[in-house]
Coordinates of C-alpha atoms and ligand atoms in Angstrom, one line a residue:
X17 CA 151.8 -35.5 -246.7
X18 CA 151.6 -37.3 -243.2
X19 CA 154.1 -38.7 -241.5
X20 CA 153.7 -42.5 -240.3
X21 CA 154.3 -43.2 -236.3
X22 CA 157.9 -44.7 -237.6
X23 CA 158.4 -41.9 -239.7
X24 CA 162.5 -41.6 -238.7
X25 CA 165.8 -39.8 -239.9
X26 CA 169.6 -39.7 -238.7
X27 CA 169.3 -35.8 -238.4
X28 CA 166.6 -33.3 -238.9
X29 CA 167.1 -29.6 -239.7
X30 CA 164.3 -27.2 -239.4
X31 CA 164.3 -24.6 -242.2
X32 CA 165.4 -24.4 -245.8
X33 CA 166.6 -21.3 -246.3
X34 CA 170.3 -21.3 -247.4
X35 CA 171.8 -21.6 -243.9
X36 CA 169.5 -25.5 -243.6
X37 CA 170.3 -26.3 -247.3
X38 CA 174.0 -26.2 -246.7
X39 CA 174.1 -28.1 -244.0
X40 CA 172.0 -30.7 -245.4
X41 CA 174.0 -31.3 -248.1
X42 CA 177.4 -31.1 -246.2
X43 CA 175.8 -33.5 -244.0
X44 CA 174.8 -35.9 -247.2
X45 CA 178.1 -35.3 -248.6
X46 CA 179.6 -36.4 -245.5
X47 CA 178.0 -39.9 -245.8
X48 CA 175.0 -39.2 -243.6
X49 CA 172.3 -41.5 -244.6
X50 CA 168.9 -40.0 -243.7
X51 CA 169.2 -36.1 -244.0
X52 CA 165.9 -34.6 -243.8
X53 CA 165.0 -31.0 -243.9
X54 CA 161.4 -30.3 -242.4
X55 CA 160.7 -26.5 -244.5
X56 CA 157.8 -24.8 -243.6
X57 CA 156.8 -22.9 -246.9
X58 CA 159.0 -23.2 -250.1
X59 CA 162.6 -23.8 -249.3
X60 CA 164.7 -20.5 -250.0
X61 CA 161.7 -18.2 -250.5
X62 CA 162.5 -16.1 -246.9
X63 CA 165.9 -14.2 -246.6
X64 CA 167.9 -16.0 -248.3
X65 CA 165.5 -15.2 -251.6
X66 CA 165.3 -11.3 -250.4
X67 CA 168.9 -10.7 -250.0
X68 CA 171.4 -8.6 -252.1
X69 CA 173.8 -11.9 -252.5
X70 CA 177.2 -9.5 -251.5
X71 CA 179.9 -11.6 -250.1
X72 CA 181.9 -8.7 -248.6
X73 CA 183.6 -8.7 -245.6
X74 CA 185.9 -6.3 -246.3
X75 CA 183.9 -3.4 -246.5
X76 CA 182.3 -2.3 -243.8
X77 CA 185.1 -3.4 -241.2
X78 CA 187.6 -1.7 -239.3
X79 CA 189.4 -4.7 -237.5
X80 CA 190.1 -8.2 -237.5
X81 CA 188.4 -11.0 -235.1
X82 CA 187.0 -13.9 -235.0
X83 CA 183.8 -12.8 -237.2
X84 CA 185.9 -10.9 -240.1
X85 CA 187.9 -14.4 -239.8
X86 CA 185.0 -16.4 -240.0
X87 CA 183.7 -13.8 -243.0
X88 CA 186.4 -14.4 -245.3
X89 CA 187.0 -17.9 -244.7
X90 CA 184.0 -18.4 -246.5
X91 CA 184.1 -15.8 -248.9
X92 CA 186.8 -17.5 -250.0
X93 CA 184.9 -21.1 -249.9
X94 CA 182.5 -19.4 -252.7
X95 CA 184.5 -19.8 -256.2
X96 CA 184.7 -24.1 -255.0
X97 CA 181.5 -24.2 -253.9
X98 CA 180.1 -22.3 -256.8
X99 CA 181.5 -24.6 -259.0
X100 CA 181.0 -27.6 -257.4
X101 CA 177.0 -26.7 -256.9
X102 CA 177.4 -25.8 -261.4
X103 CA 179.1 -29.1 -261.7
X104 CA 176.6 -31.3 -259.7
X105 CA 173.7 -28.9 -261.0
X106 CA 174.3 -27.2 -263.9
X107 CA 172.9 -23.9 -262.4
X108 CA 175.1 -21.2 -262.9
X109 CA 175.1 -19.0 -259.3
X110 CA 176.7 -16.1 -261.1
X111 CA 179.3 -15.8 -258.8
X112 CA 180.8 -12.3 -260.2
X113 CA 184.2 -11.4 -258.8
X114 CA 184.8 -7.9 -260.5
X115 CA 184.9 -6.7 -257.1
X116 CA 183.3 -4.1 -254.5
X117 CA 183.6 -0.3 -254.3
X118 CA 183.0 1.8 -251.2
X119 CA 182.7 5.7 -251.8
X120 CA 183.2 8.3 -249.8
X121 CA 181.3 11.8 -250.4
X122 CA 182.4 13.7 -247.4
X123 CA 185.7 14.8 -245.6
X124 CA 184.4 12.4 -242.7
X125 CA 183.9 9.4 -245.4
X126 CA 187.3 10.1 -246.5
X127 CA 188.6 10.0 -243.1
X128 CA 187.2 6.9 -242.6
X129 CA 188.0 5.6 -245.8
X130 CA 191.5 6.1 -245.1
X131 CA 191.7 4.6 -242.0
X132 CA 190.4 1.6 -243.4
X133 CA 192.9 1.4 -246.2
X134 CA 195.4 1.5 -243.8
X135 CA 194.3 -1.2 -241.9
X136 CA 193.4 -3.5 -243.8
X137 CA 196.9 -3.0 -246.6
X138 CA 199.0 -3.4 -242.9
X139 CA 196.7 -6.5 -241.9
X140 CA 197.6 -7.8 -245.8
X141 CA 194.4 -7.7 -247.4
X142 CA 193.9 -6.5 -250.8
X143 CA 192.4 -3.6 -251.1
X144 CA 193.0 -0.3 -253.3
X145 CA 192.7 3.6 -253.1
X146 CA 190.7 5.5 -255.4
X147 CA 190.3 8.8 -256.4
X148 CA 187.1 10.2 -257.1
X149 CA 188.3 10.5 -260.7
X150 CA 190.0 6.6 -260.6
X151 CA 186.5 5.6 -259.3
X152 CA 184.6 7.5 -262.0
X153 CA 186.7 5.8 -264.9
X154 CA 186.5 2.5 -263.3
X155 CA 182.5 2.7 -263.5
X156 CA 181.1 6.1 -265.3
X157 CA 178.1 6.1 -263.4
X158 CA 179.8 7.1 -259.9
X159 CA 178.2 10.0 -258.7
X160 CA 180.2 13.1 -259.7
X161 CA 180.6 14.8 -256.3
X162 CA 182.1 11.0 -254.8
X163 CA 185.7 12.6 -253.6
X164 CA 187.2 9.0 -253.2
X165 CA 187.1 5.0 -253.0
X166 CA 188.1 2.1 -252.1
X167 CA 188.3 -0.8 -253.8
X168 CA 188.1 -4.2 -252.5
X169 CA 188.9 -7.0 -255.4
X170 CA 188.6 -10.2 -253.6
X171 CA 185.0 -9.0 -252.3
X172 CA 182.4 -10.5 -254.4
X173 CA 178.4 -11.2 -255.7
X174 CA 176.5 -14.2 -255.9
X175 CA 172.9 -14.5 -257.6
X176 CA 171.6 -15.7 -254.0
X177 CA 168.3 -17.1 -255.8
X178 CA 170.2 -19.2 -258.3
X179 CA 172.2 -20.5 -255.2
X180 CA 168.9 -21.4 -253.5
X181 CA 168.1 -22.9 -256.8
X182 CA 171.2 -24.7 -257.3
X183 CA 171.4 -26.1 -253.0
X184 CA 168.1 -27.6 -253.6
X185 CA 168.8 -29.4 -256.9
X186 CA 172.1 -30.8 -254.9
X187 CA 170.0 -32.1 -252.0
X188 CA 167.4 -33.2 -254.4
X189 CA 170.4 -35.7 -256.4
X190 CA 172.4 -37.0 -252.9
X191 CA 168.9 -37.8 -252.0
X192 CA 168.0 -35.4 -248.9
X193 CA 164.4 -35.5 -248.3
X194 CA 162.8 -32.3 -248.5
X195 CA 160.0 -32.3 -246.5
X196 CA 158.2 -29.0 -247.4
X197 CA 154.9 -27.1 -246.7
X198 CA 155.6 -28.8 -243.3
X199 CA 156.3 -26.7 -240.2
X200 CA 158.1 -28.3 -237.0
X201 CA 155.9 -26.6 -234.1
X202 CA 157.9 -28.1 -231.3
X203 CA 161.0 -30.6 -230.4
X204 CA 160.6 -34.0 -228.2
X205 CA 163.3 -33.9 -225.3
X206 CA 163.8 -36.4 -222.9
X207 CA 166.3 -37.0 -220.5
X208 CA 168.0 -34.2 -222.0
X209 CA 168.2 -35.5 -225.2
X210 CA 166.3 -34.7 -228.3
X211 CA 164.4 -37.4 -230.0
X212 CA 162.3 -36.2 -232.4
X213 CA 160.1 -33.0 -234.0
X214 CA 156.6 -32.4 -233.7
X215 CA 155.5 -31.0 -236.7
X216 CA 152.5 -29.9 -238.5
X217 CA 152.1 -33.6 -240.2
X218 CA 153.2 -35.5 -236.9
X219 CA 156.0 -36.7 -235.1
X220 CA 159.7 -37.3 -236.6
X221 CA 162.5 -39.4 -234.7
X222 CA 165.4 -38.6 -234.8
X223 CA 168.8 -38.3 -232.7
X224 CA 170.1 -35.0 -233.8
X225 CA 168.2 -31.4 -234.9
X226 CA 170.0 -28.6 -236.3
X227 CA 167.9 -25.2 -235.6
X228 CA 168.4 -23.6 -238.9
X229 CA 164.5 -22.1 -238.6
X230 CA 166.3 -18.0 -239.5
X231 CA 163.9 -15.4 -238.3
X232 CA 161.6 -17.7 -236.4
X233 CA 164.7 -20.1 -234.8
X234 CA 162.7 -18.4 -231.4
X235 CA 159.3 -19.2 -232.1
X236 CA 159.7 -23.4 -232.0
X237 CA 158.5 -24.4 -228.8
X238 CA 160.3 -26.6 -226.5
X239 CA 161.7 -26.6 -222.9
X240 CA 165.3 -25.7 -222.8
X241 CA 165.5 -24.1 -226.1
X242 CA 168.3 -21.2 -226.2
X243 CA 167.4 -18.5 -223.9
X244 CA 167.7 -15.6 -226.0
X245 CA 165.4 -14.1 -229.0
X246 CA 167.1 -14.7 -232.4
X247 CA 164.5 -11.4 -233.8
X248 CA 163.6 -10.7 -237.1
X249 CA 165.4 -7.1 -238.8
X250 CA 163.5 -6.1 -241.7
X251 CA 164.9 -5.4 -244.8
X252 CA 163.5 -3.5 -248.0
X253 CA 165.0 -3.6 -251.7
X254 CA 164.4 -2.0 -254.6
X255 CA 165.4 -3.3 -257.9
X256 CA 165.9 -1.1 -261.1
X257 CA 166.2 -2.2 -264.8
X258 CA 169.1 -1.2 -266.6
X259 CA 169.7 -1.5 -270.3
X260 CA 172.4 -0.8 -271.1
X261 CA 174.0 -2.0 -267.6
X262 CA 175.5 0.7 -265.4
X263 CA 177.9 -0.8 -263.5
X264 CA 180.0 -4.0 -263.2
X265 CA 180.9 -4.1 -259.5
X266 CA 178.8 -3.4 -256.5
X267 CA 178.7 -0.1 -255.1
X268 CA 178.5 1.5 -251.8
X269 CA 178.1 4.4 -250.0
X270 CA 178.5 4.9 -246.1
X271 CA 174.1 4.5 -246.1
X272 CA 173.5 1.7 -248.7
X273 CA 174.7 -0.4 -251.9
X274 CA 174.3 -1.1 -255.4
X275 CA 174.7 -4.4 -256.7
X276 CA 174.3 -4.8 -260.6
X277 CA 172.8 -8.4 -261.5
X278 CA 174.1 -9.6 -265.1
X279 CA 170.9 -9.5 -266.6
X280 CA 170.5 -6.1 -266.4
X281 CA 168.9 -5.4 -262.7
X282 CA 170.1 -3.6 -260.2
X283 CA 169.1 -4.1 -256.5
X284 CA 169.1 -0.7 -254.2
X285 CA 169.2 -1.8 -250.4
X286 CA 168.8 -1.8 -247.5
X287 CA 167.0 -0.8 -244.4
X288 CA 167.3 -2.2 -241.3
X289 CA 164.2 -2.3 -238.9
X290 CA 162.7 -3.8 -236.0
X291 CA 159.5 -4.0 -236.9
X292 CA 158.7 -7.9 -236.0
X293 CA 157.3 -10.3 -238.9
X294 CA 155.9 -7.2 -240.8
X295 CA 156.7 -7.6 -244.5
X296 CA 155.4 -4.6 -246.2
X297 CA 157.6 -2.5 -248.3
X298 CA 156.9 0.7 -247.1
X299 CA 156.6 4.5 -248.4
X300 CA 159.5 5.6 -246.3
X301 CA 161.7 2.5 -247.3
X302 CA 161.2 3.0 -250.8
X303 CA 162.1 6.9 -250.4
X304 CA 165.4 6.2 -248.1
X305 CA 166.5 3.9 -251.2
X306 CA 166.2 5.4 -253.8
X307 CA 167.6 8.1 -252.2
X308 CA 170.6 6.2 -251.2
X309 CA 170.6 4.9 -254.4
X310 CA 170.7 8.6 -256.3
X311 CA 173.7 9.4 -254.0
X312 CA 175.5 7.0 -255.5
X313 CA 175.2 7.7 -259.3
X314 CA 172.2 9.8 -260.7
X315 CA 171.9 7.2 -263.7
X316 CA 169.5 5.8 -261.0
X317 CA 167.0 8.5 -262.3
X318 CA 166.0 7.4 -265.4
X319 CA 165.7 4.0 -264.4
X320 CA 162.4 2.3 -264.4
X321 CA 162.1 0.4 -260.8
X322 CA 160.6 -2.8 -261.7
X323 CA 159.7 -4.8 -258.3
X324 CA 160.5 -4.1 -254.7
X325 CA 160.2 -6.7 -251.7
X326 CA 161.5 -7.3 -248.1
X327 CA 162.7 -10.1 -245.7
X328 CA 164.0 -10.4 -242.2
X329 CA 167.0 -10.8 -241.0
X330 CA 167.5 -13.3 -238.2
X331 CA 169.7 -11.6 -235.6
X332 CA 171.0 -12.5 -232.0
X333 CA 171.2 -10.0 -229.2
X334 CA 175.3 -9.6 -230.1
X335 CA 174.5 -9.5 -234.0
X336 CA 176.9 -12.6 -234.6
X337 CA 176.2 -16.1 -235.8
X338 CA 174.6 -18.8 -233.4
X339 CA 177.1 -22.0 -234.3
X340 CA 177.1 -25.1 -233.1
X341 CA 176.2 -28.0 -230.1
X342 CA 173.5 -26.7 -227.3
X343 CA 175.5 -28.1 -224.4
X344 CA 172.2 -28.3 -221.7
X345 CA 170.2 -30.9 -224.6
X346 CA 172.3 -33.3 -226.3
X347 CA 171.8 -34.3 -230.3
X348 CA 170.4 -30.2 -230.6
X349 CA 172.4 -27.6 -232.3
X350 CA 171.6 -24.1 -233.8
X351 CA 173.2 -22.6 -237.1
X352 CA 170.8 -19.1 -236.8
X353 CA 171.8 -15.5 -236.3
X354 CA 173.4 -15.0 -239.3
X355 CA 171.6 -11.1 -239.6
X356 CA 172.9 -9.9 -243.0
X357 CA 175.7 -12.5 -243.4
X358 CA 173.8 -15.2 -243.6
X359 CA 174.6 -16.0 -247.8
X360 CA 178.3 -15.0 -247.2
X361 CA 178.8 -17.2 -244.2
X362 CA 176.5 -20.6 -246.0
X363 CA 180.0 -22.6 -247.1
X364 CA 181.6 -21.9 -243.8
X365 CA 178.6 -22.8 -242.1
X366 CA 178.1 -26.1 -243.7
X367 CA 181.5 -27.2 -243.4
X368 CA 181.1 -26.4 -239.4
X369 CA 178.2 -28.0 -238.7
X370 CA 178.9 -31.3 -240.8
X371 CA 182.2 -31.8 -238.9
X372 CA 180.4 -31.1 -235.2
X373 CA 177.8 -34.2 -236.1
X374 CA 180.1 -36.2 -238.0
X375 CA 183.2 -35.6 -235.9
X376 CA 181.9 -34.1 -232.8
X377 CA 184.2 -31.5 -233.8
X378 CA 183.5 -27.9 -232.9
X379 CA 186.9 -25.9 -233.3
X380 CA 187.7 -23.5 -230.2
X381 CA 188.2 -20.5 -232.6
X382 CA 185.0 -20.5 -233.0
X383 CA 183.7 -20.5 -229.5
X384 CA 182.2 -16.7 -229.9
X385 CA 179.9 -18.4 -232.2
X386 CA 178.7 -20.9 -230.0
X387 CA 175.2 -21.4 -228.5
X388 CA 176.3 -21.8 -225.4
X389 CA 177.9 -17.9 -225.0
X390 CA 174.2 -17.5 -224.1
X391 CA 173.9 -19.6 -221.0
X392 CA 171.7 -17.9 -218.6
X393 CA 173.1 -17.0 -214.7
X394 CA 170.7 -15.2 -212.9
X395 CA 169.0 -13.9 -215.6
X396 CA 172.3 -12.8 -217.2
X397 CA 174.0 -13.9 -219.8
X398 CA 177.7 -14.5 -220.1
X399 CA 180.0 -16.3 -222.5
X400 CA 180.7 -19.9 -221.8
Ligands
FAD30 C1 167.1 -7.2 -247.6 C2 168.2 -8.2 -247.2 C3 169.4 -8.1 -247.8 C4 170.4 -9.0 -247.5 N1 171.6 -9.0 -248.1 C5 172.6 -9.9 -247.8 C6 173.8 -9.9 -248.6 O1 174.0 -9.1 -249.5 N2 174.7 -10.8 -248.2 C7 174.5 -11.7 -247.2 O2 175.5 -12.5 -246.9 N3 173.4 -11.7 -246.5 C8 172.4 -10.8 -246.8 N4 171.2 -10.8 -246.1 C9 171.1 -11.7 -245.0 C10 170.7 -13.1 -245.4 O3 169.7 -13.1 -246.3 C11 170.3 -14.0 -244.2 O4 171.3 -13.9 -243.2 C12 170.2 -15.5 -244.7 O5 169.4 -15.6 -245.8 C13 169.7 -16.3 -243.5 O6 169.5 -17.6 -244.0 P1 168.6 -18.6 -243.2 O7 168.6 -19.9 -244.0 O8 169.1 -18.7 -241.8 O9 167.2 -17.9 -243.2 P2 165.9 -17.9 -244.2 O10 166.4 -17.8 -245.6 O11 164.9 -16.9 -243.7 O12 165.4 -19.4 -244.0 C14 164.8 -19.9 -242.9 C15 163.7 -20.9 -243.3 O13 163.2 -21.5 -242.2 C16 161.8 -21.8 -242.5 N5 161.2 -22.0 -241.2 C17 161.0 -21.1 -240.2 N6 160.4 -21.6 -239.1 C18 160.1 -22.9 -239.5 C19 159.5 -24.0 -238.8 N7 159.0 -23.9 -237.6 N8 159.4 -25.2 -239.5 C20 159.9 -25.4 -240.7 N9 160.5 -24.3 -241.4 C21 160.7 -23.1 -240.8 C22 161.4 -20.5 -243.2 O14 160.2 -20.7 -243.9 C23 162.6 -20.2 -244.1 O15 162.5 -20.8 -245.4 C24 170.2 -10.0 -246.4 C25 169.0 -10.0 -245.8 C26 167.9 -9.2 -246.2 C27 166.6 -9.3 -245.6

């Protein structure tokens, strides 16, 4: 397709991984008119197709701010917007809420372990202690040497490529256009506005652009874009088939996780490297996995692996979301940097950026969040 020289829309968002699919259809279900989303590719075939589709905030964190906040705000969006997305689809997104374990293998692990239990039972999350042989009855396959666990109920699994699945159906019914195979190369600014995106088919109009491009949020040229590098972090994945299933709730260890899918695969993840748009699965990836993956039960051996892949992770120099208004261009605001939240944090981050454009509403908690920590002094950057 071509766009005509009135080719128009009340907002434009550049990218349809899950992060641009959201927000579009917050934005529709908000009452906005002409939502388009310009995709470059397929929508949903980047991240938010490689990821592991944990929704787990709990986990890995050893104290409460604004992120962890943010983290389980949405987490706890999912079982709503789950059904909502079935209702309005009828795709299932397998949202599976058995749970999350976290092992520990060493006295270190169990230190850590513990410390985490502590915190997070005083801060008045849910959370439970396992022994090894608790954790072993719970799901046989545990690894027979894991000393301990925790459990953390109320963190969960989504089927992240039924989600994409099910975002664009909704978009597709409130009548979002999907502009795909399309890439934006560049936006219009004037006056310190933006009008409109260039794009591989020509020129766009439109009052207000939403940045939702993951990885490659950096790479669309304009003057006055964000002054930072949102970089791409590769991650590989492995995925095993298992029939009978071996587990019911995803699995960690302190170097990787195990998430069981309910038709019988199991994804093995992750690495984390900086390795720019390269998107080979590599020798030494696949080793580290399954390595990780062995540590964590040894039922991993006889399974057959059956595909492998990797995506990239779009990350900001502080690792934490980009949210929100860019205060030096007006109508222009991000939702990028979501590094390997970005499927947890979708519900949260639709609701956000619906109520900035609709209500000009961008709540003060979540000011760490906002583009504009990143406006540059001398070269340096500092928090607005
Ligand atoms: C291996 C791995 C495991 C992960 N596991 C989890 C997990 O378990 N839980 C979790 O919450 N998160 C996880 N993540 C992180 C999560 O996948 C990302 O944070 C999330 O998918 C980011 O979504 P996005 O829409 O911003 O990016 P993407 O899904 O990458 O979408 C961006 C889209 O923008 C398009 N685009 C780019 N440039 C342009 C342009 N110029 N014009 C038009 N379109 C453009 C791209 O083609 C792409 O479709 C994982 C990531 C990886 C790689």
């Amino acid at each position: 397709m071509s766009f005509g020289p009135n080719e128009r829309a009340d907002v434009v968002i550049i990218g349809g991984g899950v992060i641009g699919l959201t927000i579009a259809r917050a934005l529709s279900q908000r009452g906005i008119r002409q939502v388009m989303l310009i995709e470059r590719g397929r929508p949903g075939s980047e991240a938010s197709w490689a990821a592991g589709g944990i929704l787990a905030p709990q986990v890995e964190v050893d104290h409460q701010d604004e992120f962890f906040r943010l983290a389980c705000a949405s987490r706890d969006l999912y079982p709503e917007f789950a059904e909502s997305l079935k209702e309005e689809t009828g795709v299932d997104v397998e949202l599976d809420t058995t749970g999350t374990l976290c092992l520990g293998f060493t006295p270190s692990d169990e230190e850590e372990l513990r410390r985490r239990h502590q915190w997070q039972t005083g801060a008045g999350l849910q959370v439970e202690w396992l022994t090894g042989d608790d954790a072993r009855r719970l799901e046989p396959c545990v690894a027979a040497n894991a000393r301990c666990a925790l459990r953390f109920p109320r963190d969960i699994q989504v089927e992240n490529r039924r989600l994409v699945d099910a975002l664009v159906r909704s978009n597709e019914e409130l009548g979002v256009q999907l502009v795909i195979n399309t890439a934006v190369t560049a936006l219009r600014i004037k006056d310190r506005r933006v009008c409109g995106v260039e794009t591989s088919n020509g020129f766009v109009a439109a009052p207000i652009v939403v940045v939702a491009a993951g990885a490659w949020s950096s790479l669309i040229d304009s003057p006055s874009l964000l002054p930072i590098q949102v970089e791409p972090v590769r991650g590989q994945m492995l995925c095993f088939s298992a029939d009978p299933h071996i587990a019911r709730h995803v699995i960690y260890s302190p170097r990787g996780y195990l998430v069981p899918r309910r038709d019988g695969r199991v994804l093995a993840g992750s690495t984390a490297e900086r390795v720019g748009f390269d998107k080979r699965v590599t020798d030494d990836g696949v080793s580290a996995i399954r390595s990780m993956a062995l540590e964590i039960s040894a039922a991993i051996a006889s399974l057959p692996i059956i595909d492998s892949w990797a995506g990239f992770r779009p990350r900001a120099p502080d690792d934490l979301p980009v949210l929100g208004p860019w205060a030096e261009i007006g109508g222009l605001l991000y939702a990028t940097g979501h590094y390997r939240n970005g499927i947890l944090l979708a519900p949260i981050t639709g609701l956000v950026i619906a109520d900035a454009i609709v209500d000009g509403d961008f709540p003060a908690n979540l000011k760490a969040f906002s583009p504009n920590r990143f406006r540059q002094i001398q070269g340096q950057y500092h928090p607005a």
